[in-house]
Coordinates of C-alpha atoms in Angstrom, one line a residue:
Chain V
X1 CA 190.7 -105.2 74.9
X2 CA 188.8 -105.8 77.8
X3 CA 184.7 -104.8 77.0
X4 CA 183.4 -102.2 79.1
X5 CA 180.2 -103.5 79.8
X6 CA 178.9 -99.9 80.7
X7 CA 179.2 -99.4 77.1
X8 CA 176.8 -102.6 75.3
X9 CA 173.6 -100.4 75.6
X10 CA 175.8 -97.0 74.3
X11 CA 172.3 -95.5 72.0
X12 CA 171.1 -95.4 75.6
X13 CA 173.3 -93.0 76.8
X14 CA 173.7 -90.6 73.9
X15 CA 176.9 -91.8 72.1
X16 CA 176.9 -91.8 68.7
X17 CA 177.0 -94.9 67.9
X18 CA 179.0 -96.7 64.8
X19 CA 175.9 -97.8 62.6
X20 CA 174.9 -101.8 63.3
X21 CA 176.3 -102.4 59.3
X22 CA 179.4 -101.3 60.5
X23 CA 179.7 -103.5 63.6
X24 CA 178.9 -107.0 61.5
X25 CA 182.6 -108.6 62.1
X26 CA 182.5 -110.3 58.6
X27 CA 180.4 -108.3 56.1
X28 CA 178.6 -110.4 53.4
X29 CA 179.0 -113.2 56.0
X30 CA 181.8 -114.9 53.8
X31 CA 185.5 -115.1 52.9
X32 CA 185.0 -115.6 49.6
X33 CA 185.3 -113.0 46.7
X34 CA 185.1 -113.4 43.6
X35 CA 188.5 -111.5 42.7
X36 CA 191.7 -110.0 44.7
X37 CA 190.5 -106.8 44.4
X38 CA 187.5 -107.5 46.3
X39 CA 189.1 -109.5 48.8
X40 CA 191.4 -106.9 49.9
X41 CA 188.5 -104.9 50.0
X42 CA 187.0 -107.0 52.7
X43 CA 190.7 -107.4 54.0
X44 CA 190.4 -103.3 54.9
X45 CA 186.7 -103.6 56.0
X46 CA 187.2 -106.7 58.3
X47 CA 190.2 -104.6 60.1
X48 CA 187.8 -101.6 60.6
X49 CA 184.9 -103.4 62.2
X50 CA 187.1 -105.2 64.4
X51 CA 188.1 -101.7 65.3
X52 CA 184.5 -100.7 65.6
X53 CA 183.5 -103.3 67.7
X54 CA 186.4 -102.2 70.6
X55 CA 185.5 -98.7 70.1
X56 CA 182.2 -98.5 69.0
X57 CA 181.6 -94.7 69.8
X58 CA 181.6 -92.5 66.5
X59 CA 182.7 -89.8 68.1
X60 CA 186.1 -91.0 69.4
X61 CA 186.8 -93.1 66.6
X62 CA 186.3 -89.6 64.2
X63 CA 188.5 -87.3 66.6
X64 CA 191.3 -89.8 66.4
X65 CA 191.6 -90.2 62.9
X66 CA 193.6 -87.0 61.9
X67 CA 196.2 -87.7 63.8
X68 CA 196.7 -91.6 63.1
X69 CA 195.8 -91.1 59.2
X70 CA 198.6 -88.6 59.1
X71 CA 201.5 -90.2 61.1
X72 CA 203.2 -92.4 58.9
X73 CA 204.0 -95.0 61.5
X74 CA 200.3 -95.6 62.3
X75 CA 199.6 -96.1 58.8
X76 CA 202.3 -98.2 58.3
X77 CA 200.9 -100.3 61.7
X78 CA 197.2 -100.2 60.1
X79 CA 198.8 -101.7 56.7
X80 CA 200.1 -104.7 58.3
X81 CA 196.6 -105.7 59.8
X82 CA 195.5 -105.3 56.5
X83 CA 198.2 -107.8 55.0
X84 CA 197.4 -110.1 57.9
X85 CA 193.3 -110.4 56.7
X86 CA 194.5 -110.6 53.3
X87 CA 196.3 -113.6 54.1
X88 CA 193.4 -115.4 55.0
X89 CA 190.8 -113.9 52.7
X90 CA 193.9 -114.9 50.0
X91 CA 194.1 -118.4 51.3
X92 CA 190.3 -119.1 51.6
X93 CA 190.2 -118.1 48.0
X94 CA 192.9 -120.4 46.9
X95 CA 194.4 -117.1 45.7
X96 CA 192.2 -116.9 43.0
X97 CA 194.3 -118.5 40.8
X98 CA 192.2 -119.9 38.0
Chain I
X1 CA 191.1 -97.3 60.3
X2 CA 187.7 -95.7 60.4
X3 CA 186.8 -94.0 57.4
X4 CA 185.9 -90.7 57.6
X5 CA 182.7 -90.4 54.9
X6 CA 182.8 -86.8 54.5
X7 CA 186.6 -87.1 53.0
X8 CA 185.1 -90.3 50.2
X9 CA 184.4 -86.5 48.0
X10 CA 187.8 -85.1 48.5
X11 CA 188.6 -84.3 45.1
X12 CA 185.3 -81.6 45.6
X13 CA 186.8 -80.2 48.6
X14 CA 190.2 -79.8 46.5
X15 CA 192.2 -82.5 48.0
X16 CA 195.3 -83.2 46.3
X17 CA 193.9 -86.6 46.1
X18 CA 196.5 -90.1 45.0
X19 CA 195.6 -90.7 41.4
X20 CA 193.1 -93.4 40.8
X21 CA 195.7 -96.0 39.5
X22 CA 196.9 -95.6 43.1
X23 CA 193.8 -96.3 44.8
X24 CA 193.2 -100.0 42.9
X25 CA 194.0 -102.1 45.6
X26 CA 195.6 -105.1 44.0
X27 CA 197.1 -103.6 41.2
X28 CA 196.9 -106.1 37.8
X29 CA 194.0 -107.8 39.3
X30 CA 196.0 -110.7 40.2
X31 CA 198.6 -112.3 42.6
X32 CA 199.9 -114.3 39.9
X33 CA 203.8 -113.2 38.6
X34 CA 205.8 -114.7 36.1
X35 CA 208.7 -113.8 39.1
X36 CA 209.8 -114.0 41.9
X37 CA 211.4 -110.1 41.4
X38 CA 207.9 -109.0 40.3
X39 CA 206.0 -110.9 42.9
X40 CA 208.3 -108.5 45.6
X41 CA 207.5 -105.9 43.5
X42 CA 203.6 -106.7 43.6
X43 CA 203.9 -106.5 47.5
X44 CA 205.3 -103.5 47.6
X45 CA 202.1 -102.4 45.9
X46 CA 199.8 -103.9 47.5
X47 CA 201.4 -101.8 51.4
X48 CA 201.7 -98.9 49.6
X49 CA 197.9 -98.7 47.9
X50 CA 196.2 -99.7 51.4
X51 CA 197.9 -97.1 52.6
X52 CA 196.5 -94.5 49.8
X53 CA 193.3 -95.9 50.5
X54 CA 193.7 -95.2 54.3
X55 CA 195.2 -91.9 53.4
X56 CA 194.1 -90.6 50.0
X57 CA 195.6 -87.1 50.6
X58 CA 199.0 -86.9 48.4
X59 CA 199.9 -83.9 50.4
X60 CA 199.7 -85.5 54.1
X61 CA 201.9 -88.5 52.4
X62 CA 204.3 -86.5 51.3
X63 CA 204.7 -84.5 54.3
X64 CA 205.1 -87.8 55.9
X65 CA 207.9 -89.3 53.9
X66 CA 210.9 -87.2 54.8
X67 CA 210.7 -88.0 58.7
X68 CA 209.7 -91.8 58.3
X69 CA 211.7 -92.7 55.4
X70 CA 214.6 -91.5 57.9
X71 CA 214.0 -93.1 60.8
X72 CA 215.4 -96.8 60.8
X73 CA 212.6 -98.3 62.9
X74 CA 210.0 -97.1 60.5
X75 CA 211.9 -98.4 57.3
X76 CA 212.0 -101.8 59.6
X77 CA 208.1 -101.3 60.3
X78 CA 207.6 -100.9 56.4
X79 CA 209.8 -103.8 55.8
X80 CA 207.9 -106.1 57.7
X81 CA 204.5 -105.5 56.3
X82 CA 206.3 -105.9 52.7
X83 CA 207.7 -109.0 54.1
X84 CA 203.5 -110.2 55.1
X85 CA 202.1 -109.6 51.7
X86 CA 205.3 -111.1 49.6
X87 CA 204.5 -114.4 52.2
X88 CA 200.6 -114.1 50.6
X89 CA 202.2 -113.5 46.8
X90 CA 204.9 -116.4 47.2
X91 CA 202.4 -118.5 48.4
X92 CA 200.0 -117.8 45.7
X93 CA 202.9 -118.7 42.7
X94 CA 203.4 -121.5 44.5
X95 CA 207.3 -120.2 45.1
X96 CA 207.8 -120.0 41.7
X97 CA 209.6 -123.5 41.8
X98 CA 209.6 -124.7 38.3
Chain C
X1 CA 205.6 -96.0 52.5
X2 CA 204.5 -93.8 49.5
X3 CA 207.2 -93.4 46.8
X4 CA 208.1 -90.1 46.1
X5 CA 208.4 -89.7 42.7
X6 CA 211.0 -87.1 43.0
X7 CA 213.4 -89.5 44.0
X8 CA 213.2 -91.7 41.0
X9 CA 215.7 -90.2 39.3
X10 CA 217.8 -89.7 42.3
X11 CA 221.3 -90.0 40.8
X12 CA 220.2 -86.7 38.8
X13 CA 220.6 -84.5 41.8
X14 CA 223.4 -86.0 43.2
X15 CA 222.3 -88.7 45.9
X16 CA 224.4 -90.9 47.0
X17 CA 222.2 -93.8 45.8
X18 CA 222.3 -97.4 46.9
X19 CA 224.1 -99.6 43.9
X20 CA 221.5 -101.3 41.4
X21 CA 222.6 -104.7 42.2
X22 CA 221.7 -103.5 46.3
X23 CA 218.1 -102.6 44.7
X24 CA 217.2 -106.0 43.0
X25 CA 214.4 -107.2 45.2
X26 CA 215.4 -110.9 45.3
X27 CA 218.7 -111.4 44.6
X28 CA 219.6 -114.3 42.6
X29 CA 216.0 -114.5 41.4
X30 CA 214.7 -117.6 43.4
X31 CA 213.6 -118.4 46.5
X32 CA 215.2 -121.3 46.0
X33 CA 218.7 -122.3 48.0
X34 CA 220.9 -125.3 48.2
X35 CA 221.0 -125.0 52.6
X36 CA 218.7 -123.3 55.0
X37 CA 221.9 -120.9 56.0
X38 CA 221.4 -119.8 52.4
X39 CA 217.9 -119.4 52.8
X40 CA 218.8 -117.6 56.3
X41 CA 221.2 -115.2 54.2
X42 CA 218.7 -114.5 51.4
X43 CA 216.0 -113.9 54.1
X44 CA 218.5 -110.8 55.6
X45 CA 218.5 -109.8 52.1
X46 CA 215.3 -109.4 51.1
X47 CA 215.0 -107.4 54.1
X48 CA 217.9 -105.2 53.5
X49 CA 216.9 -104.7 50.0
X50 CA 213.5 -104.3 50.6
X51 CA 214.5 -101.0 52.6
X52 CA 216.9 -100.1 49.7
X53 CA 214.0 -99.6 47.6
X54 CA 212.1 -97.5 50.1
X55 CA 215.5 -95.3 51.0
X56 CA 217.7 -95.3 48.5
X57 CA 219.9 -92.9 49.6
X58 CA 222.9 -94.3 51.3
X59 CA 223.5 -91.7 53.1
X60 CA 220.5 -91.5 55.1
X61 CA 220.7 -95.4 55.6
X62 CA 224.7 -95.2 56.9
X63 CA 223.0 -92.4 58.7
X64 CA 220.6 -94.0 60.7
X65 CA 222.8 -97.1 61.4
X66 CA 224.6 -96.3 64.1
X67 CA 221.5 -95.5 66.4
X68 CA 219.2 -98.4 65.7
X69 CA 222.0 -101.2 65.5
X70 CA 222.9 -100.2 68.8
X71 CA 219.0 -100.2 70.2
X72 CA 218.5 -103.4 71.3
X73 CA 214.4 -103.0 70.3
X74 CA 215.4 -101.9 66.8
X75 CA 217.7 -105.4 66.5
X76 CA 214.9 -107.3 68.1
X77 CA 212.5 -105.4 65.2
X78 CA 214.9 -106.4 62.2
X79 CA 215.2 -109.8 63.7
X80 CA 211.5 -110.1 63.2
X81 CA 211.4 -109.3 59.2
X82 CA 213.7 -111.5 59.0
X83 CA 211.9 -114.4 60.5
X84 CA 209.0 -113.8 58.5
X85 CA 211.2 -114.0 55.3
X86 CA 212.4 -117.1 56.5
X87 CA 209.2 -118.1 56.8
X88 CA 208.4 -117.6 53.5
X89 CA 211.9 -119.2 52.2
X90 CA 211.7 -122.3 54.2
X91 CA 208.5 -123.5 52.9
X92 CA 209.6 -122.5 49.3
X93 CA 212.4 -125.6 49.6
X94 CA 210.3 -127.8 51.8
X95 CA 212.1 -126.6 54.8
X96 CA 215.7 -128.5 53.2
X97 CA 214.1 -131.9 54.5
X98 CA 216.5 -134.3 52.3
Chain Z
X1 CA 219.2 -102.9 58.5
X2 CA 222.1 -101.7 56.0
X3 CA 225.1 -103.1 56.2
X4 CA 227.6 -100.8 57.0
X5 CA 230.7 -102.4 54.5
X6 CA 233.2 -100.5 56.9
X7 CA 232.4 -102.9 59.5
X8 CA 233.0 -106.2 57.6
X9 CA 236.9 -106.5 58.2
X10 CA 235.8 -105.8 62.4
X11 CA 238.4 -108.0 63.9
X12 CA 241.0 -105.6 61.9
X13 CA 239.9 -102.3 63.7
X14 CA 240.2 -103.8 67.1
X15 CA 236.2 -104.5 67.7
X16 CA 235.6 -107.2 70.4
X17 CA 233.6 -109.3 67.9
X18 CA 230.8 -111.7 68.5
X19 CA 232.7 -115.7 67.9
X20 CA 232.6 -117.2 64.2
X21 CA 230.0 -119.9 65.8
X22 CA 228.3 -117.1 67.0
X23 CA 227.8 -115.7 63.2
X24 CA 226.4 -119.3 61.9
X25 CA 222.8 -117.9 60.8
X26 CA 221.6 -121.6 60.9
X27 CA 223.8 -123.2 63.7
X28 CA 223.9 -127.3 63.2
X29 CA 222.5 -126.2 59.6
X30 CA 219.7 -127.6 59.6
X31 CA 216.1 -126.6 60.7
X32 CA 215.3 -130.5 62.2
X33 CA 215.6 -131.9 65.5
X34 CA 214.3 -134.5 67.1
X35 CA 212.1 -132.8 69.8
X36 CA 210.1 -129.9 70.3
X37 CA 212.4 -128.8 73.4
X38 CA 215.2 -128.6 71.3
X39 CA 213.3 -126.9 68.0
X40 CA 212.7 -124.5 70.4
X41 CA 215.7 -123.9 71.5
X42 CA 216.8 -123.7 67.5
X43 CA 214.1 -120.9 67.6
X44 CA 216.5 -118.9 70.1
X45 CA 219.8 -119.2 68.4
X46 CA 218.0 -118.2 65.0
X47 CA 216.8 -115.3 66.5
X48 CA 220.1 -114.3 68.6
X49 CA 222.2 -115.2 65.2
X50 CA 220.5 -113.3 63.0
X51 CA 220.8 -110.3 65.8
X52 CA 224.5 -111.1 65.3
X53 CA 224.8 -110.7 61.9
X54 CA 223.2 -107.3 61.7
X55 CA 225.6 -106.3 64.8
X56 CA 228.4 -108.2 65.7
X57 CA 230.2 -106.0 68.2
X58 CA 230.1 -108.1 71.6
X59 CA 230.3 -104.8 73.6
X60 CA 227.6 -102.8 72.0
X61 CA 225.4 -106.4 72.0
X62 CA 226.3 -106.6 75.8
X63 CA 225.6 -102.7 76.0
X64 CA 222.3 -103.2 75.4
X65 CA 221.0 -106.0 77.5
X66 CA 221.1 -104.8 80.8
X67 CA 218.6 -102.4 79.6
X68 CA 216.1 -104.6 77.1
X69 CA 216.8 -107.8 79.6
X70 CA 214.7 -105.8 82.3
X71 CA 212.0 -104.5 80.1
X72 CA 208.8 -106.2 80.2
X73 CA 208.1 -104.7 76.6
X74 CA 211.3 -105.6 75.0
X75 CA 211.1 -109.2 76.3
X76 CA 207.5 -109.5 74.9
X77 CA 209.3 -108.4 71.7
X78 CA 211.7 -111.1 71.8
X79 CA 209.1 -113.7 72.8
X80 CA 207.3 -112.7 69.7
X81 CA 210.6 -113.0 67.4
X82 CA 211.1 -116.3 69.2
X83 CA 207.2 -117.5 68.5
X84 CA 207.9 -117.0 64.9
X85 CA 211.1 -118.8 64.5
X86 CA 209.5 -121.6 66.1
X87 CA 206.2 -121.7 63.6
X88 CA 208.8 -122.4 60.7
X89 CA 211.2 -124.9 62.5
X90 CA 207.8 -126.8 63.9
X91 CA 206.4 -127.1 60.4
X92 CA 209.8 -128.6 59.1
X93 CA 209.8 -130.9 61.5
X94 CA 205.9 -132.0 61.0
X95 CA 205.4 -130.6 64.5
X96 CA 207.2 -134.1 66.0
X97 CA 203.2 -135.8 65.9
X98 CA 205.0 -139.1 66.0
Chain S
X1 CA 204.6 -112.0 81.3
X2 CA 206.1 -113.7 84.3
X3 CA 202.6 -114.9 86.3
X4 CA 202.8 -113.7 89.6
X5 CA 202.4 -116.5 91.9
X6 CA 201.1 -114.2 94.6
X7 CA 197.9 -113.2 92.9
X8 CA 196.7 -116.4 91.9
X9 CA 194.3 -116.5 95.2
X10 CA 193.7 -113.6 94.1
X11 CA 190.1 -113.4 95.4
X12 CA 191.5 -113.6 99.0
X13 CA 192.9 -110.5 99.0
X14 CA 190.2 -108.7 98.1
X15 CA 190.7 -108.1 94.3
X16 CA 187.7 -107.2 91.9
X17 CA 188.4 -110.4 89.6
X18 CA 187.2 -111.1 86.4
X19 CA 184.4 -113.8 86.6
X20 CA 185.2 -117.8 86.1
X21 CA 183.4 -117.7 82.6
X22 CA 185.5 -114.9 81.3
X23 CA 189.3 -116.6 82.6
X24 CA 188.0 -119.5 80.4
X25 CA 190.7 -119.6 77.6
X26 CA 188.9 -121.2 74.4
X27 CA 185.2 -120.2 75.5
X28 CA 182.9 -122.8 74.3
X29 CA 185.9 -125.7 74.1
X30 CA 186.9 -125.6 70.4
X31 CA 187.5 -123.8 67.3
X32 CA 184.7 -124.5 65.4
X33 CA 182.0 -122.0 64.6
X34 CA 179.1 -122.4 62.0
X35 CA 179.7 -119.0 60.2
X36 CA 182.6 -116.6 59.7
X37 CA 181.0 -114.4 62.1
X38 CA 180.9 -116.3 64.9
X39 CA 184.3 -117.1 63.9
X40 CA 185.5 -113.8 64.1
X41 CA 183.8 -113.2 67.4
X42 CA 185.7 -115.9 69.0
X43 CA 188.6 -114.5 67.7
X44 CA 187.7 -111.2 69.7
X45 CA 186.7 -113.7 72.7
X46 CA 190.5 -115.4 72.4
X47 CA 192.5 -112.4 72.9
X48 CA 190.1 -111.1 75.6
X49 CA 190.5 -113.9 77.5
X50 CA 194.3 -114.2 77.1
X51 CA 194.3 -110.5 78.5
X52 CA 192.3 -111.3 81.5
X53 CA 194.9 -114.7 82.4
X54 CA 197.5 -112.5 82.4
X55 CA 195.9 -109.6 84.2
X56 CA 192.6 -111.2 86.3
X57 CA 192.2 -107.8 88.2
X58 CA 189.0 -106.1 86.5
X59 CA 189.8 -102.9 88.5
X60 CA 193.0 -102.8 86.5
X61 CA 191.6 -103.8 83.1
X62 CA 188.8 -101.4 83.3
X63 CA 191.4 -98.4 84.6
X64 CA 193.4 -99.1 81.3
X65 CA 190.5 -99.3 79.0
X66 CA 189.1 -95.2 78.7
X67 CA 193.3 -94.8 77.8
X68 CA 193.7 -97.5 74.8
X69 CA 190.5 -97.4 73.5
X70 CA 190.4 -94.1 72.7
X71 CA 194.1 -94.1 71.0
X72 CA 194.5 -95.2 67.3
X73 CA 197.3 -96.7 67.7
X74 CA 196.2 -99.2 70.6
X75 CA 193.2 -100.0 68.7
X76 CA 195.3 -100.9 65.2
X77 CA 197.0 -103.3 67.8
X78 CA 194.6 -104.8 69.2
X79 CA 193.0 -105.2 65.9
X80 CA 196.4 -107.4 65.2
X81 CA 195.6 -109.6 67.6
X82 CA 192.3 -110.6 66.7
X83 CA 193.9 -110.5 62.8
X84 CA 196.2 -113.3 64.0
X85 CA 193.6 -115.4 66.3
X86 CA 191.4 -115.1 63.4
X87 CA 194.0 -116.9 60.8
X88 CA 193.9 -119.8 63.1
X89 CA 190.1 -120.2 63.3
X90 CA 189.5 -119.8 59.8
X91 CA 191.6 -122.6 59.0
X92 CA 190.1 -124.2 61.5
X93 CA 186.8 -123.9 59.7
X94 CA 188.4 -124.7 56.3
X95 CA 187.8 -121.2 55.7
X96 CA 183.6 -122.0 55.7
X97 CA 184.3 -122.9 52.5
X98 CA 181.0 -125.0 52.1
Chain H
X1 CA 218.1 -111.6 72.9
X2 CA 222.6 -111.9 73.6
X3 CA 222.9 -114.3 76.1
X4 CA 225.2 -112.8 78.9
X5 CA 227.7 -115.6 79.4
X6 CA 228.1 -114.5 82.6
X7 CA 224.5 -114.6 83.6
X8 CA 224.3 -118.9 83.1
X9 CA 225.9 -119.8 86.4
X10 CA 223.4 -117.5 88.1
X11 CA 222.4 -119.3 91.2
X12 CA 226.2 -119.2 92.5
X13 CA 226.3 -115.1 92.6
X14 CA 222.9 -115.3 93.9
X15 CA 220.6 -114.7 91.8
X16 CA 217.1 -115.8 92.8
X17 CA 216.5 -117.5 89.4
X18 CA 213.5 -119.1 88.3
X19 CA 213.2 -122.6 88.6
X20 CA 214.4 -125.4 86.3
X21 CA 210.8 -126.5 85.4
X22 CA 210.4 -123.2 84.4
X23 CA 213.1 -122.7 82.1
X24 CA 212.1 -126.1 80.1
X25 CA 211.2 -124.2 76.7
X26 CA 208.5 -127.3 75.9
X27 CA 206.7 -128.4 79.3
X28 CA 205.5 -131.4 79.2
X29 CA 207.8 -132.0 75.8
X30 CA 205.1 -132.3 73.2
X31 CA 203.2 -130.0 71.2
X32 CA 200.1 -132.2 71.3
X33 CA 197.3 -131.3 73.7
X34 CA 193.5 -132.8 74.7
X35 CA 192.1 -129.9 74.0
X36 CA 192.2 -126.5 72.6
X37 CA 191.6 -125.4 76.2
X38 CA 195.0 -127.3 77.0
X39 CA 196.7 -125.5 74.0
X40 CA 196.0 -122.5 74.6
X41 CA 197.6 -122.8 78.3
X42 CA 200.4 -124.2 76.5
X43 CA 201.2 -121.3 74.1
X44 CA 200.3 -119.2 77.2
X45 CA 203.2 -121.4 79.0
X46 CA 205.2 -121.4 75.8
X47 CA 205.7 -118.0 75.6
X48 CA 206.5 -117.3 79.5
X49 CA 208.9 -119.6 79.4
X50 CA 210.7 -117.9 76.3
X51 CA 210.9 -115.3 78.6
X52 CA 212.5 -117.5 81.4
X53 CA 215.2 -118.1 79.5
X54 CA 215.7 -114.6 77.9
X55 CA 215.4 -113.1 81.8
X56 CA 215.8 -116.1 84.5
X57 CA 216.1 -113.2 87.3
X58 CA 212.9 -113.9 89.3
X59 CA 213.4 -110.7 90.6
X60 CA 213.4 -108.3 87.7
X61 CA 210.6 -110.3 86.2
X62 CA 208.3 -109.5 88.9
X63 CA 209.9 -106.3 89.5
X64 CA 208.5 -105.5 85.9
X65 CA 205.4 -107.1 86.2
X66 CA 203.1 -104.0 87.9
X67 CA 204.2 -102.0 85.3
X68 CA 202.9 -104.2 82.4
X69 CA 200.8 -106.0 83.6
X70 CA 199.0 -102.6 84.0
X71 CA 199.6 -101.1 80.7
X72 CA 197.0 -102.3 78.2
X73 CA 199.5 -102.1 75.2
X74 CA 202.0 -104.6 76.8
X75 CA 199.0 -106.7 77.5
X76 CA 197.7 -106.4 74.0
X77 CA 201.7 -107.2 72.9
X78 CA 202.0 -110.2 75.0
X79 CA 198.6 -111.5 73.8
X80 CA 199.7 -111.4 70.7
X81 CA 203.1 -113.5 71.1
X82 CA 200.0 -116.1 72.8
X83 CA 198.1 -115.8 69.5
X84 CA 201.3 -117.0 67.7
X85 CA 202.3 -119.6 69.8
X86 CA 198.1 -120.9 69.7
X87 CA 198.7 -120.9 65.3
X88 CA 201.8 -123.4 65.9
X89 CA 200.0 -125.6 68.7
X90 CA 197.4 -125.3 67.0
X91 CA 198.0 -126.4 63.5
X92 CA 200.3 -129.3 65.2
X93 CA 197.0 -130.9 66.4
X94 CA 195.0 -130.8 63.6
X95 CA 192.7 -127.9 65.3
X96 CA 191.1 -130.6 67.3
X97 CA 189.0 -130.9 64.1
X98 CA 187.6 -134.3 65.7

């Protein structure tokens, strides 16, 4: 996890970089949603631009994808981050229970 | 976990693609159950929808399912994200005490 | 962790399927036990029976046994779902205080 | 994590079996103590019971540990299984603030 | 995890070591942040900094990072990490309810 | 995590174990800290020390150590178990809210 500081200024040297929307850690800017649905929605997006913002070149993110997305293991591995942010998307949001 | 954009049309490219009802993330709308059984139930769900949404391609699940449904450390793996999401459903239902 | 519908109605095609009673995702109902060693015993079986519903053929699951519960990482793996069910257990009885 | 029914009645088919104490999922039976030191060393015995119950042959337990007991991986593991015991028995006890 | 007493000087034999700032372990001295996403980028902060306690040589850190941060499976991890610091700083916060 | 009986009296076969302060499970005996700087060295200590007592050889400690310590995913798994640890300590001080 450590940041390659070679890599801050990446447009510089010609990687394609993930778009700046896709590097904001918390999109919106807030835990709250108004339903589950949406806050497992931000569960899965807060995940990927975590992702993004360790690996922020396109490129490698895209030629790795085949063979995580099809190895059930990894998907498995990718759920559980998921139910980890949803906890505390869930809790923020008193679990929407009213 | 990135999203590849040019599979969002898949059913276009004739992806055997998981049904809609699949693809709703918190299925019901709500982490509220009348029980315990259906709030295990519920997170069951809940892992095996993120997944769709990670994978939306029916035919890449399936041809998953007979190796890791085998192998005892991936049961254990899918175990223990079932085990994460039933702590967010439990907590939600307040432990269904009364 | 995608269900394969096939399976459903395995009994039809002659697996040897896990016994209903092994499929009931919280046995007893409740979260709720009288001592934290049957909170620690429910916790093994949520686990356990979580896997019964992903693999419900007992064969594979006798199958696979003899490897993993001889692995030491697998045991340390199973160990951990059942820590976070305890987790989840404990705080539904106010950790047995009185 | 299934439990193999043959093994139950171990002590019958000659298996050098891990103590009756040993078995206790919740040793003392109870989850408080009166300092951190010794919740923590709760957290241990949890961990290494619940290892017990899923395989209770000494031999195959002391097998294994030559091997896991020198891998920097499969210690991390066990650390982790360890850290998560301990969340649980340190909220029962109000994390001994007074 | 064992800390290798001999490195500690580590400057003094000549290693490339990461800088003062970046051994800090809670950079900034607490968990409070105005917004979730400076929240979240503490959170990435926290498990960088626990990486480079436990391994100070940049030489070492930088070696590893082409590897890992190009594989799916290291990135879903590390994305873990920064799931569980995160929990901890968002209740912190009080989730930013306000 | 089986404790090899055998192992405890380890100094008289010679075993170059690690020290007593370093097989206390709690340093300093409290979960209370100054500072989240302070608690985050503690679950850092917290977590070696599990280890201590898993694996009190000195020797194959650091013998595994340049293998690790080298190996982003291990770092990556044992900042995790710190993350962990940091939720407990953590929460037990009132995330140093004041």
């Amino acid at each position: 996890m450590h940041r390659a500081e070679s890599e801050r200024p990446a447009t510089l040297c010609g990687m394609n970089r993930v778009s700046d929307d896709d590097m904001v850690l918390v999109p919106g800017g807030s835990l709250m949603t108004k339903t589950p649905e949406q806050g497992r929605a931000l569960a899965l997006m807060l995940a990927r631009h975590t992702i993004h913002n360790i690996q922020p070149d396109l490129d490698v993110l895209k030629g790795g994808r085949p063979n995580y997305s099809s190895t059930p293991d990894s998907l498995i591995d990718a759920a559980r981050v998921v139910a980890i942010e949803f906890q505390t998307i869930a809790a923020a949001n008193g679990y929407w229970r009213d």
